Structure formats: C-alpha cells, structure tokens
C-alpha cells in the first residue's frame, strides 16, 4: 500500500512540473494546390485565403505537446465551405532558458472544401514546424508553417466532359498567441 501511495504522489508531482493545458489562436495564409485532368490533358492550379485557427492542447513538460485545432479559411470567390480539424503532436526543443523553443511534429485530420458542384473534402496528413517565444509566465507567441497532403477528389461536368479534380496539398503559415492554464 505504501508503494502505491508513494507512486501516486510521485506521478502527481511529475505531472504538475510543467504539464499544462493551453488555448491558442492564430492567423495567416492557407494555399491549396489541386490538379485537374480530362481526356489525357491535365493542369494544376491553386486557391488561397486567410486562415484563422483555434487550438486546444496540452504540454508535456517542456519537450512535447499534443493539440486539436479548428481552422477556418476565408477564400475570395465561390467557395462555400473551407475549414479543417487537425490533431498534432509536437516535439519541442527548448532554447535560451526555456524562453525560446523550436518545435516540429506530425499532423493528421480532415479538410472540408466545397464549391458549387465541387467537393474536395478528405483526410489530410503532414507536418508542422515553428517557434515559440515566452513573453510572460503563461503567455507565449507562436509562428509556424504547416504542410499537409490532401486526399480529397471529385469529378465535375464541363461542357459534357468529365473533369477529375484532386486536392494535392495545403501550405499554411501562421502567427498567434497561446495562453497556458
């Protein structure tokens, strides 16, 4: 019994040492690349917009964090819906007495992209990397870049010809702030 009590006290003490939840917001740019093909002819294109992201996550000490994020992309033009939900794990490299850190890690999730007559929604996977700067005990600034491979595809009819459109990737850069609690 003493061993169980000692182990639980030790685990509680370790969890309190730097294990914190956080909430973050960021804004930046998101650019989706796609390819279209019909009758042996193919072309590439892209669409971009301003992206806004809200993140809820948990730090594991000062060397790792896990997060869930919702991203909304505001496109110009005929885009009906463009958003994503992502889950990430970041490996953190603390530098400069834990006031500045670099991070990188994998990202997976689902992207929803819909235009009139076209739905390129599908799963995504990729990686993100960036930097964290602690400005107060519980507030930090964050800047990063995310590269995601997209799996969405659809076919549309243009003048009697079926055109296959496939989402290729999304590139995002962002800046924001996190509050640890």
CSV table of N, CA and C in Angstrom, one decimal:
chain,number,residue,atom,x,y,z
A,1,UNK,N,0.8,-1.2,0.0
A,1,UNK,CA,0.0,0.0,0.0
A,1,UNK,C,0.9,1.3,0.0
A,2,UNK,N,2.0,1.2,0.8
A,2,UNK,CA,2.9,2.4,0.8
A,2,UNK,C,3.5,2.7,-0.6
A,3,UNK,N,3.8,1.6,-1.3
A,3,UNK,CA,4.3,1.8,-2.6
A,3,UNK,C,3.3,2.5,-3.6
A,4,UNK,N,2.1,2.1,-3.5
A,4,UNK,CA,1.0,2.7,-4.3
A,4,UNK,C,0.9,4.2,-4.0
A,5,UNK,N,0.8,4.5,-2.7
A,5,UNK,CA,0.7,5.9,-2.3
A,5,UNK,C,1.9,6.7,-2.8
A,6,UNK,N,3.1,6.2,-2.6
A,6,UNK,CA,4.4,6.8,-3.0
A,6,UNK,C,4.4,7.0,-4.5
A,7,UNK,N,4.0,6.0,-5.3
A,7,UNK,CA,4.0,6.1,-6.7
A,7,UNK,C,3.0,7.2,-7.2
A,8,UNK,N,1.8,7.2,-6.6
A,8,UNK,CA,0.8,8.2,-7.0
A,8,UNK,C,1.2,9.6,-6.6
A,9,UNK,N,1.9,9.8,-5.5
A,9,UNK,CA,2.4,11.2,-5.1
A,9,UNK,C,3.5,11.6,-6.1
A,10,UNK,N,4.4,10.7,-6.4
A,10,UNK,CA,5.5,11.0,-7.4
A,10,UNK,C,4.9,11.3,-8.7
A,11,UNK,N,3.9,10.5,-9.2
A,11,UNK,CA,3.3,10.8,-10.5
A,11,UNK,C,2.6,12.1,-10.5
A,12,UNK,N,1.9,12.5,-9.4
A,12,UNK,CA,1.2,13.8,-9.3
A,12,UNK,C,2.2,14.9,-9.4
A,13,UNK,N,3.3,14.7,-8.7
A,13,UNK,CA,4.4,15.8,-8.6
A,13,UNK,C,5.0,16.0,-10.0
A,14,UNK,N,5.2,14.9,-10.7
A,14,UNK,CA,5.8,15.0,-12.1
A,14,UNK,C,4.8,15.6,-13.0
A,15,UNK,N,3.5,15.3,-12.9
A,15,UNK,CA,2.5,15.9,-13.8
A,15,UNK,C,2.4,17.4,-13.5
A,16,UNK,N,2.6,17.8,-12.3
A,16,UNK,CA,2.5,19.3,-12.0
A,16,UNK,C,3.7,20.0,-12.5
A,17,UNK,N,4.8,19.4,-12.7
A,17,UNK,CA,6.0,20.1,-13.1
A,17,UNK,C,6.0,20.3,-14.6
A,18,UNK,N,5.3,21.4,-15.0
A,18,UNK,CA,5.3,21.8,-16.4
A,18,UNK,C,4.2,21.2,-17.3
A,19,UNK,N,3.4,20.3,-16.8
A,19,UNK,CA,2.3,19.8,-17.6
A,19,UNK,C,1.2,20.8,-17.5
A,20,UNK,N,0.9,21.4,-18.6
A,20,UNK,CA,-0.1,22.5,-18.6
A,20,UNK,C,-1.0,22.4,-19.9
A,21,UNK,N,-2.3,22.7,-19.7
A,21,UNK,CA,-3.1,22.9,-20.9
A,21,UNK,C,-2.9,24.2,-21.5
A,22,UNK,N,-3.3,24.4,-22.8
A,22,UNK,CA,-3.2,25.7,-23.4
A,22,UNK,C,-4.3,25.9,-24.4
A,23,UNK,N,-4.6,27.1,-24.7
A,23,UNK,CA,-5.5,27.6,-25.7
A,23,UNK,C,-4.8,28.6,-26.6
A,24,UNK,N,-4.9,28.4,-27.9
A,24,UNK,CA,-4.2,29.3,-28.8
A,24,UNK,C,-5.1,29.8,-29.9
A,25,UNK,N,-4.7,31.0,-30.4
A,25,UNK,CA,-5.4,31.5,-31.6
A,25,UNK,C,-4.3,32.0,-32.6
A,26,UNK,N,-4.5,31.8,-33.9
A,26,UNK,CA,-3.5,32.3,-34.8
A,26,UNK,C,-4.2,32.6,-36.1
A,27,UNK,N,-3.5,33.4,-37.0
A,27,UNK,CA,-4.0,33.8,-38.3
A,27,UNK,C,-2.8,33.7,-39.2
A,28,UNK,N,-3.1,33.6,-40.5
A,28,UNK,CA,-2.1,33.5,-41.5
A,28,UNK,C,-2.7,33.3,-42.9
A,29,UNK,N,-2.0,32.5,-43.7
A,29,UNK,CA,-2.4,32.2,-45.1
A,29,UNK,C,-2.4,30.7,-45.3
A,30,UNK,N,-3.4,30.3,-46.1
A,30,UNK,CA,-3.5,28.9,-46.5
A,30,UNK,C,-3.7,28.8,-48.0
A,31,UNK,N,-2.9,28.0,-48.6
A,31,UNK,CA,-2.9,27.9,-50.1
A,31,UNK,C,-3.1,26.4,-50.4
A,32,UNK,N,-4.2,26.1,-51.1
A,32,UNK,CA,-4.5,24.7,-51.5
A,32,UNK,C,-4.1,24.5,-53.0
A,33,UNK,N,-3.3,23.5,-53.3
A,33,UNK,CA,-2.9,23.2,-54.7
A,33,UNK,C,-3.8,22.0,-55.1
A,34,UNK,N,-4.2,22.1,-56.4
A,34,UNK,CA,-5.0,21.0,-56.9
A,34,UNK,C,-4.6,20.7,-58.4
A,35,UNK,N,-5.0,19.5,-58.9
A,35,UNK,CA,-4.8,19.2,-60.3
A,35,UNK,C,-6.1,18.7,-60.9
A,36,UNK,N,-6.3,19.1,-62.1
A,36,UNK,CA,-7.5,18.7,-62.9
A,36,UNK,C,-7.1,18.0,-64.2
A,37,UNK,N,-7.8,16.9,-64.5
A,37,UNK,CA,-7.5,16.2,-65.7
A,37,UNK,C,-8.7,15.7,-66.4
A,38,UNK,N,-8.6,15.7,-67.8
A,38,UNK,CA,-9.7,15.2,-68.6
A,38,UNK,C,-9.2,14.9,-70.0
A,39,UNK,N,-9.6,13.7,-70.5
A,39,UNK,CA,-9.1,13.3,-71.8
A,39,UNK,C,-7.6,13.3,-72.0
A,40,UNK,N,-6.9,12.9,-71.0
A,40,UNK,CA,-5.4,12.9,-71.1
A,40,UNK,C,-4.7,14.2,-71.0
A,41,UNK,N,-5.5,15.3,-70.7
A,41,UNK,CA,-4.9,16.6,-70.5
A,41,UNK,C,-5.0,17.0,-69.1
A,42,UNK,N,-3.9,17.5,-68.5
A,42,UNK,CA,-4.0,17.8,-67.1
A,42,UNK,C,-3.5,19.2,-66.8
A,43,UNK,N,-3.9,19.8,-65.8
A,43,UNK,CA,-3.4,21.2,-65.4
A,43,UNK,C,-3.4,21.3,-63.9
A,44,UNK,N,-2.6,22.2,-63.4
A,44,UNK,CA,-2.5,22.4,-62.0
A,44,UNK,C,-3.1,23.8,-61.7
A,45,UNK,N,-3.5,24.0,-60.5
A,45,UNK,CA,-4.0,25.3,-60.0
A,45,UNK,C,-3.9,25.4,-58.5
A,46,UNK,N,-4.3,26.5,-58.0
A,46,UNK,CA,-4.3,26.7,-56.5
A,46,UNK,C,-5.3,27.8,-56.2
A,47,UNK,N,-5.7,27.8,-54.9
A,47,UNK,CA,-6.6,28.8,-54.3
A,47,UNK,C,-6.0,29.1,-53.0
A,48,UNK,N,-6.1,30.3,-52.6
A,48,UNK,CA,-5.6,30.7,-51.2
A,48,UNK,C,-6.6,31.6,-50.5
A,49,UNK,N,-6.3,31.8,-49.2
A,49,UNK,CA,-7.2,32.6,-48.4
A,49,UNK,C,-6.5,32.8,-47.1
A,50,UNK,N,-7.1,33.7,-46.3
A,50,UNK,CA,-6.7,34.0,-44.9
A,50,UNK,C,-7.3,32.9,-44.0
A,51,UNK,N,-6.4,32.3,-43.2
A,51,UNK,CA,-6.8,31.3,-42.3
A,51,UNK,C,-6.8,31.8,-40.9
A,52,UNK,N,-7.7,31.3,-40.1
A,52,UNK,CA,-7.8,31.6,-38.6
A,52,UNK,C,-7.9,30.2,-37.9
A,53,UNK,N,-7.2,30.1,-36.9
A,53,UNK,CA,-7.1,28.8,-36.2
A,53,UNK,C,-7.3,29.0,-34.7
A,54,UNK,N,-8.1,28.1,-34.1
A,54,UNK,CA,-8.2,28.0,-32.6
A,54,UNK,C,-7.7,26.6,-32.2
A,55,UNK,N,-6.8,26.6,-31.2
A,55,UNK,CA,-6.2,25.4,-30.8
A,55,UNK,C,-6.4,25.1,-29.3
A,56,UNK,N,-6.6,23.9,-28.9
A,56,UNK,CA,-6.7,23.5,-27.5
A,56,UNK,C,-5.7,22.3,-27.4
A,57,UNK,N,-4.8,22.4,-26.4
A,57,UNK,CA,-3.8,21.3,-26.3
A,57,UNK,C,-3.3,21.2,-24.9
A,58,UNK,N,-2.3,20.3,-24.8
A,58,UNK,CA,-1.6,20.0,-23.5
A,58,UNK,C,-0.1,19.9,-23.7
A,59,UNK,N,0.6,20.6,-22.9
A,59,UNK,CA,2.1,20.5,-22.8
A,59,UNK,C,2.5,19.3,-21.9
A,60,UNK,N,3.5,18.6,-22.3
A,60,UNK,CA,4.1,17.5,-21.5
A,60,UNK,C,5.5,18.0,-21.1
A,61,UNK,N,5.6,18.7,-20.0
A,61,UNK,CA,6.8,19.3,-19.6
A,61,UNK,C,7.2,20.4,-20.6
A,62,UNK,N,8.5,20.5,-20.9
A,62,UNK,CA,8.9,21.5,-21.9
A,62,UNK,C,9.5,20.8,-23.2
A,63,UNK,N,9.1,19.5,-23.4
A,63,UNK,CA,9.7,18.8,-24.6
A,63,UNK,C,8.6,18.2,-25.5
A,64,UNK,N,7.3,18.4,-25.2
A,64,UNK,CA,6.3,17.9,-26.1
A,64,UNK,C,4.9,18.5,-25.9
A,65,UNK,N,4.1,18.4,-26.9
A,65,UNK,CA,2.7,18.9,-26.7
A,65,UNK,C,1.8,18.2,-27.7
A,66,UNK,N,0.5,18.0,-27.3
A,66,UNK,CA,-0.5,17.5,-28.2
A,66,UNK,C,-1.6,18.5,-28.3
A,67,UNK,N,-2.2,18.5,-29.5
A,67,UNK,CA,-3.2,19.6,-29.7
A,67,UNK,C,-4.3,19.1,-30.7
A,68,UNK,N,-5.5,19.8,-30.6
A,68,UNK,CA,-6.6,19.7,-31.5
A,68,UNK,C,-6.8,21.1,-32.0
A,69,UNK,N,-7.0,21.2,-33.3
A,69,UNK,CA,-7.2,22.6,-33.9
A,69,UNK,C,-8.3,22.6,-34.9
A,70,UNK,N,-9.0,23.7,-34.9
A,70,UNK,CA,-10.0,24.0,-35.9
A,70,UNK,C,-9.5,25.2,-36.7
A,71,UNK,N,-9.5,25.0,-38.0
A,71,UNK,CA,-9.0,26.1,-38.9
A,71,UNK,C,-10.1,26.5,-39.9
A,72,UNK,N,-10.4,27.8,-40.0
A,72,UNK,CA,-11.4,28.3,-40.9
A,72,UNK,C,-10.6,29.1,-42.0
A,73,UNK,N,-10.9,28.9,-43.3
A,73,UNK,CA,-10.2,29.6,-44.3
A,73,UNK,C,-11.2,30.5,-45.0
A,74,UNK,N,-10.9,31.8,-45.1
A,74,UNK,CA,-11.8,32.7,-45.8
A,74,UNK,C,-11.2,33.0,-47.2
A,75,UNK,N,-11.9,32.4,-48.2
A,75,UNK,CA,-11.5,32.5,-49.6
A,75,UNK,C,-12.3,33.6,-50.3
A,76,UNK,N,-11.7,34.2,-51.2
A,76,UNK,CA,-12.4,35.1,-52.1
A,76,UNK,C,-13.1,34.2,-53.2
A,77,UNK,N,-14.2,34.6,-53.7
A,77,UNK,CA,-14.8,33.8,-54.8
A,77,UNK,C,-16.0,33.0,-54.3
A,78,UNK,N,-16.2,31.8,-55.0
A,78,UNK,CA,-17.3,31.0,-54.9
A,78,UNK,C,-17.2,29.8,-53.9
A,79,UNK,N,-16.3,29.9,-53.0
A,79,UNK,CA,-16.1,28.8,-52.0
A,79,UNK,C,-17.2,28.8,-51.0
A,80,UNK,N,-17.9,27.7,-50.9
A,80,UNK,CA,-19.0,27.6,-49.9
A,80,UNK,C,-18.4,27.4,-48.5
A,81,UNK,N,-17.6,26.3,-48.4
A,81,UNK,CA,-17.0,25.9,-47.1
A,81,UNK,C,-15.6,25.6,-47.2
A,82,UNK,N,-14.8,26.1,-46.3
A,82,UNK,CA,-13.4,25.7,-46.3
A,82,UNK,C,-12.9,25.8,-44.9
A,83,UNK,N,-12.8,24.6,-44.3
A,83,UNK,CA,-12.3,24.5,-42.9
A,83,UNK,C,-11.6,23.2,-42.7
A,84,UNK,N,-11.0,23.0,-41.5
A,84,UNK,CA,-10.4,21.7,-41.2
A,84,UNK,C,-10.3,21.5,-39.7
A,85,UNK,N,-10.2,20.3,-39.3
A,85,UNK,CA,-9.9,19.9,-38.0
A,85,UNK,C,-8.7,19.0,-38.0
A,86,UNK,N,-7.7,19.3,-37.1
A,86,UNK,CA,-6.4,18.6,-37.1
A,86,UNK,C,-6.0,18.2,-35.7
A,87,UNK,N,-5.2,17.2,-35.7
A,87,UNK,CA,-4.6,16.7,-34.4
A,87,UNK,C,-3.1,16.6,-34.7
A,88,UNK,N,-2.4,17.1,-33.7
A,88,UNK,CA,-0.9,17.2,-33.9
A,88,UNK,C,-0.2,16.8,-32.6
A,89,UNK,N,1.0,16.3,-32.8
A,89,UNK,CA,2.0,16.1,-31.7
A,89,UNK,C,3.2,16.8,-32.1
A,90,UNK,N,3.7,17.7,-31.2
A,90,UNK,CA,5.0,18.5,-31.5
A,90,UNK,C,6.1,18.1,-30.5
A,91,UNK,N,7.2,17.8,-31.1
A,91,UNK,CA,8.4,17.6,-30.3
A,91,UNK,C,9.0,19.0,-30.1
A,92,UNK,N,9.4,19.4,-28.9
A,92,UNK,CA,9.8,20.7,-28.6
A,92,UNK,C,11.3,20.7,-28.2
A,93,UNK,N,12.0,21.6,-28.7
A,93,UNK,CA,13.4,21.8,-28.3
A,93,UNK,C,13.6,23.2,-27.6
A,94,UNK,N,13.7,23.1,-26.3
A,94,UNK,CA,13.8,24.4,-25.5
A,94,UNK,C,15.2,25.0,-25.7
A,95,UNK,N,15.2,26.3,-25.9
A,95,UNK,CA,16.5,27.0,-26.0
A,95,UNK,C,16.4,28.3,-25.2
A,96,UNK,N,17.5,28.9,-24.9
A,96,UNK,CA,17.5,30.2,-24.2
A,96,UNK,C,16.7,30.2,-22.9
A,97,UNK,N,17.1,29.3,-22.0
A,97,UNK,CA,16.5,29.2,-20.7
A,97,UNK,C,14.9,29.1,-20.8
A,98,UNK,N,14.5,28.2,-21.7
A,98,UNK,CA,13.0,28.0,-21.9
A,98,UNK,C,12.2,29.2,-22.3
A,99,UNK,N,12.8,30.3,-22.7
A,99,UNK,CA,12.1,31.5,-23.2
A,99,UNK,C,11.9,31.4,-24.7
A,100,UNK,N,12.7,30.6,-25.4
A,100,UNK,CA,12.5,30.4,-26.8
A,100,UNK,C,12.7,28.9,-27.1
A,101,UNK,N,11.7,28.4,-27.9
A,101,UNK,CA,11.7,27.0,-28.3
A,101,UNK,C,11.4,26.8,-29.8
A,102,UNK,N,11.9,25.7,-30.3
A,102,UNK,CA,11.6,25.3,-31.7
A,102,UNK,C,10.7,24.1,-31.5
A,103,UNK,N,9.8,23.8,-32.5
A,103,UNK,CA,9.0,22.6,-32.4
A,103,UNK,C,8.8,22.1,-33.9
A,104,UNK,N,8.5,20.8,-33.9
A,104,UNK,CA,8.2,20.1,-35.2
A,104,UNK,C,7.4,18.8,-34.8
A,105,UNK,N,6.5,18.4,-35.7
A,105,UNK,CA,5.8,17.2,-35.5
A,105,UNK,C,4.7,16.9,-36.5
A,106,UNK,N,4.2,15.7,-36.4
A,106,UNK,CA,3.2,15.2,-37.4
A,106,UNK,C,1.8,15.8,-37.1
A,107,UNK,N,1.0,15.9,-38.2
A,107,UNK,CA,-0.4,16.4,-38.2
A,107,UNK,C,-1.3,15.5,-39.0
A,108,UNK,N,-2.5,15.2,-38.5
A,108,UNK,CA,-3.5,14.4,-39.2
A,108,UNK,C,-4.8,15.1,-39.0
A,109,UNK,N,-5.7,14.9,-39.9
A,109,UNK,CA,-7.1,15.5,-39.7
A,109,UNK,C,-7.9,15.4,-41.0
A,110,UNK,N,-9.0,16.2,-41.0
A,110,UNK,CA,-9.9,16.2,-42.1
A,110,UNK,C,-10.2,17.6,-42.6
A,111,UNK,N,-10.1,17.8,-43.9
A,111,UNK,CA,-10.3,19.1,-44.6
A,111,UNK,C,-11.7,19.1,-45.3
A,112,UNK,N,-12.4,20.1,-45.1
A,112,UNK,CA,-13.7,20.3,-45.9
A,112,UNK,C,-13.5,21.5,-46.8
A,113,UNK,N,-13.6,21.2,-48.1
A,113,UNK,CA,-13.5,22.3,-49.1
A,113,UNK,C,-14.6,22.1,-50.1
A,114,UNK,N,-15.6,23.0,-50.2
A,114,UNK,CA,-16.7,22.8,-51.1
A,114,UNK,C,-17.0,24.1,-51.9
A,115,UNK,N,-17.1,23.9,-53.2
A,115,UNK,CA,-17.6,25.0,-54.1
A,115,UNK,C,-18.9,24.5,-54.8
A,116,UNK,N,-19.6,25.4,-55.4
A,116,UNK,CA,-20.8,24.9,-56.1
A,116,UNK,C,-20.4,23.8,-57.2
A,117,UNK,N,-20.9,22.6,-57.0
A,117,UNK,CA,-20.7,21.5,-57.9
A,117,UNK,C,-19.4,20.8,-57.7
A,118,UNK,N,-18.6,21.1,-56.7
A,118,UNK,CA,-17.3,20.5,-56.4
A,118,UNK,C,-17.0,20.3,-54.9
A,119,UNK,N,-16.6,19.1,-54.6
A,119,UNK,CA,-16.4,18.8,-53.2
A,119,UNK,C,-15.0,18.1,-53.1
A,120,UNK,N,-14.0,18.8,-52.6
A,120,UNK,CA,-12.6,18.3,-52.4
A,120,UNK,C,-12.3,17.9,-51.0
A,121,UNK,N,-13.4,17.6,-50.2
A,121,UNK,CA,-13.2,17.3,-48.8
A,121,UNK,C,-12.5,15.9,-48.7
A,122,UNK,N,-11.7,15.8,-47.7
A,122,UNK,CA,-11.0,14.5,-47.4
A,122,UNK,C,-10.0,14.6,-46.3
A,123,UNK,N,-9.3,13.5,-46.0
A,123,UNK,CA,-8.4,13.5,-44.9
A,123,UNK,C,-7.1,14.1,-45.3
A,124,UNK,N,-6.4,14.7,-44.4
A,124,UNK,CA,-5.0,15.2,-44.6
A,124,UNK,C,-4.0,14.7,-43.6
A,125,UNK,N,-2.8,14.8,-44.0
A,125,UNK,CA,-1.7,14.4,-43.1
A,125,UNK,C,-0.4,15.1,-43.5
A,126,UNK,N,0.4,15.4,-42.6
A,126,UNK,CA,1.7,16.1,-42.9
A,126,UNK,C,2.4,16.5,-41.7
A,127,UNK,N,3.0,17.6,-41.7
A,127,UNK,CA,3.9,18.1,-40.6
A,127,UNK,C,3.8,19.6,-40.4
A,128,UNK,N,4.2,20.0,-39.2
A,128,UNK,CA,4.3,21.4,-38.9
A,128,UNK,C,5.6,21.7,-38.2
A,129,UNK,N,6.1,22.9,-38.3
A,129,UNK,CA,7.3,23.3,-37.5
A,129,UNK,C,7.2,24.8,-37.3
A,130,UNK,N,7.8,25.2,-36.2
A,130,UNK,CA,7.8,26.6,-35.9
A,130,UNK,C,8.6,27.0,-34.6
A,131,UNK,N,8.3,28.2,-34.1
A,131,UNK,CA,9.0,28.7,-32.9
A,131,UNK,C,8.0,29.2,-31.9
A,132,UNK,N,8.4,29.1,-30.6
A,132,UNK,CA,7.6,29.6,-29.5
A,132,UNK,C,8.5,30.6,-28.7
A,133,UNK,N,7.9,31.8,-28.4
A,133,UNK,CA,8.6,32.7,-27.6
A,133,UNK,C,7.7,33.0,-26.3
A,134,UNK,N,8.3,32.7,-25.2
A,134,UNK,CA,7.5,33.0,-23.9
A,134,UNK,C,7.7,34.5,-23.6
A,135,UNK,N,6.5,35.2,-23.5
A,135,UNK,CA,6.6,36.6,-23.1
A,135,UNK,C,6.2,36.9,-21.7
A,136,UNK,N,5.4,36.0,-21.1
A,136,UNK,CA,5.0,36.0,-19.7
A,136,UNK,C,5.0,34.6,-19.2
A,137,UNK,N,4.7,34.4,-17.9
A,137,UNK,CA,4.7,33.1,-17.3
A,137,UNK,C,3.7,32.1,-18.1
A,138,UNK,N,2.6,32.7,-18.5
A,138,UNK,CA,1.6,31.8,-19.1
A,138,UNK,C,1.1,32.3,-20.5
A,139,UNK,N,1.9,33.2,-21.1
A,139,UNK,CA,1.6,33.7,-22.4
A,139,UNK,C,2.8,33.5,-23.3
A,140,UNK,N,2.6,33.0,-24.5
A,140,UNK,CA,3.7,32.8,-25.5
A,140,UNK,C,3.2,33.2,-26.9
A,141,UNK,N,4.1,33.6,-27.7
A,141,UNK,CA,3.8,33.9,-29.1
A,141,UNK,C,4.3,32.7,-29.9
A,142,UNK,N,3.6,32.4,-31.0
A,142,UNK,CA,4.0,31.3,-31.8
A,142,UNK,C,3.9,31.7,-33.3
A,143,UNK,N,4.9,31.2,-34.0
A,143,UNK,CA,4.9,31.3,-35.5
A,143,UNK,C,5.3,30.0,-36.1
A,144,UNK,N,4.6,29.6,-37.2
A,144,UNK,CA,5.0,28.3,-37.8
A,144,UNK,C,4.5,28.1,-39.2
A,145,UNK,N,4.8,27.0,-39.7
A,145,UNK,CA,4.5,26.6,-41.1
A,145,UNK,C,4.0,25.2,-41.1
A,146,UNK,N,2.9,24.9,-41.8
A,146,UNK,CA,2.3,23.6,-41.8
A,146,UNK,C,2.2,23.1,-43.3
A,147,UNK,N,2.6,21.9,-43.6
A,147,UNK,CA,2.5,21.4,-44.9
A,147,UNK,C,1.6,20.1,-44.8
A,148,UNK,N,0.5,20.0,-45.5
A,148,UNK,CA,-0.4,18.9,-45.5
A,148,UNK,C,-0.7,18.3,-46.8
A,149,UNK,N,-0.6,17.0,-46.9
A,149,UNK,CA,-1.0,16.3,-48.1
A,149,UNK,C,-2.5,16.1,-48.0
A,150,UNK,N,-3.3,16.3,-49.1
A,150,UNK,CA,-4.7,16.2,-49.1
A,150,UNK,C,-5.1,15.0,-49.9
A,151,UNK,N,-6.3,14.4,-49.5
A,151,UNK,CA,-6.8,13.2,-50.2
A,151,UNK,C,-8.1,13.4,-51.0
A,152,UNK,N,-8.7,14.6,-50.9
A,152,UNK,CA,-10.0,14.8,-51.5
A,152,UNK,C,-9.9,14.9,-53.0
A,153,UNK,N,-11.0,14.4,-53.7
A,153,UNK,CA,-11.1,14.4,-55.1
A,153,UNK,C,-12.6,14.4,-55.5
A,154,UNK,N,-12.9,14.9,-56.7
A,154,UNK,CA,-14.3,15.0,-57.2
A,154,UNK,C,-14.2,15.1,-58.7
A,155,UNK,N,-15.3,14.8,-59.3
A,155,UNK,CA,-15.4,14.9,-60.8
A,155,UNK,C,-16.6,15.9,-61.1
A,156,UNK,N,-16.3,16.8,-62.0
A,156,UNK,CA,-17.3,17.7,-62.4
A,156,UNK,C,-17.5,17.7,-63.9
A,157,UNK,N,-18.7,18.0,-64.4
A,157,UNK,CA,-19.0,18.0,-65.8
A,157,UNK,C,-18.9,19.4,-66.4
A,158,UNK,N,-18.0,19.6,-67.3
A,158,UNK,CA,-17.8,20.9,-68.0
A,158,UNK,C,-18.0,20.7,-69.5
A,159,UNK,N,-19.1,21.2,-70.0
A,159,UNK,CA,-19.5,21.1,-71.4
A,159,UNK,C,-19.5,19.7,-71.9
A,160,UNK,N,-20.1,18.8,-71.1
A,160,UNK,CA,-20.2,17.4,-71.5
A,160,UNK,C,-19.0,16.5,-71.3
A,161,UNK,N,-17.9,17.1,-70.7
A,161,UNK,CA,-16.7,16.4,-70.5
A,161,UNK,C,-16.5,16.2,-68.9
A,162,UNK,N,-16.2,15.0,-68.5
A,162,UNK,CA,-16.0,14.8,-67.1
A,162,UNK,C,-14.6,15.2,-66.8
A,163,UNK,N,-14.4,16.1,-65.8
A,163,UNK,CA,-13.1,16.6,-65.4
A,163,UNK,C,-12.9,16.1,-63.9
A,164,UNK,N,-11.8,15.4,-63.7
A,164,UNK,CA,-11.4,14.9,-62.4
A,164,UNK,C,-10.5,15.9,-61.7
A,165,UNK,N,-10.9,16.4,-60.5
A,165,UNK,CA,-10.2,17.4,-59.8
A,165,UNK,C,-9.7,16.7,-58.5
A,166,UNK,N,-8.4,16.8,-58.2
A,166,UNK,CA,-7.8,16.2,-57.0
A,166,UNK,C,-7.1,17.3,-56.2
A,167,UNK,N,-7.4,17.4,-54.9
A,167,UNK,CA,-6.6,18.2,-54.0
A,167,UNK,C,-5.3,17.6,-53.8
A,168,UNK,N,-4.2,18.4,-53.9
A,168,UNK,CA,-2.9,17.9,-53.7
A,168,UNK,C,-2.3,18.1,-52.4
A,169,UNK,N,-2.2,19.4,-52.0
A,169,UNK,CA,-1.6,19.8,-50.7
A,169,UNK,C,-2.2,21.1,-50.2
A,170,UNK,N,-1.9,21.4,-49.0
A,170,UNK,CA,-2.2,22.7,-48.4
A,170,UNK,C,-0.9,23.2,-47.7
A,171,UNK,N,-0.6,24.4,-48.0
A,171,UNK,CA,0.6,25.1,-47.3
A,171,UNK,C,0.1,26.2,-46.5
A,172,UNK,N,0.4,26.3,-45.2
A,172,UNK,CA,-0.1,27.3,-44.3
A,172,UNK,C,1.1,27.9,-43.5
A,173,UNK,N,1.1,29.2,-43.4
A,173,UNK,CA,2.0,29.9,-42.4
A,173,UNK,C,1.0,30.6,-41.5
A,174,UNK,N,1.5,30.8,-40.2
A,174,UNK,CA,0.6,31.4,-39.2
A,174,UNK,C,1.4,32.0,-38.1
A,175,UNK,N,0.8,33.0,-37.4
A,175,UNK,CA,1.4,33.6,-36.2
A,175,UNK,C,0.2,33.8,-35.3
A,176,UNK,N,0.5,33.6,-34.0
A,176,UNK,CA,-0.5,33.7,-33.0
A,176,UNK,C,0.0,33.8,-31.6
A,177,UNK,N,-0.9,33.5,-30.6
A,177,UNK,CA,-0.6,33.6,-29.2
A,177,UNK,C,-1.2,32.4,-28.5
A,178,UNK,N,-0.6,31.9,-27.5
A,178,UNK,CA,-1.1,30.8,-26.6
A,178,UNK,C,-1.1,31.2,-25.2
A,179,UNK,N,-2.2,30.8,-24.5
A,179,UNK,CA,-2.3,31.0,-23.1
A,179,UNK,C,-2.3,29.7,-22.4
A,180,UNK,N,-1.3,29.5,-21.5
A,180,UNK,CA,-1.2,28.2,-20.7
A,180,UNK,C,-2.0,28.4,-19.4
A,181,UNK,N,-2.7,27.3,-19.1
A,181,UNK,CA,-3.5,27.3,-17.8
A,181,UNK,C,-3.5,25.9,-17.2
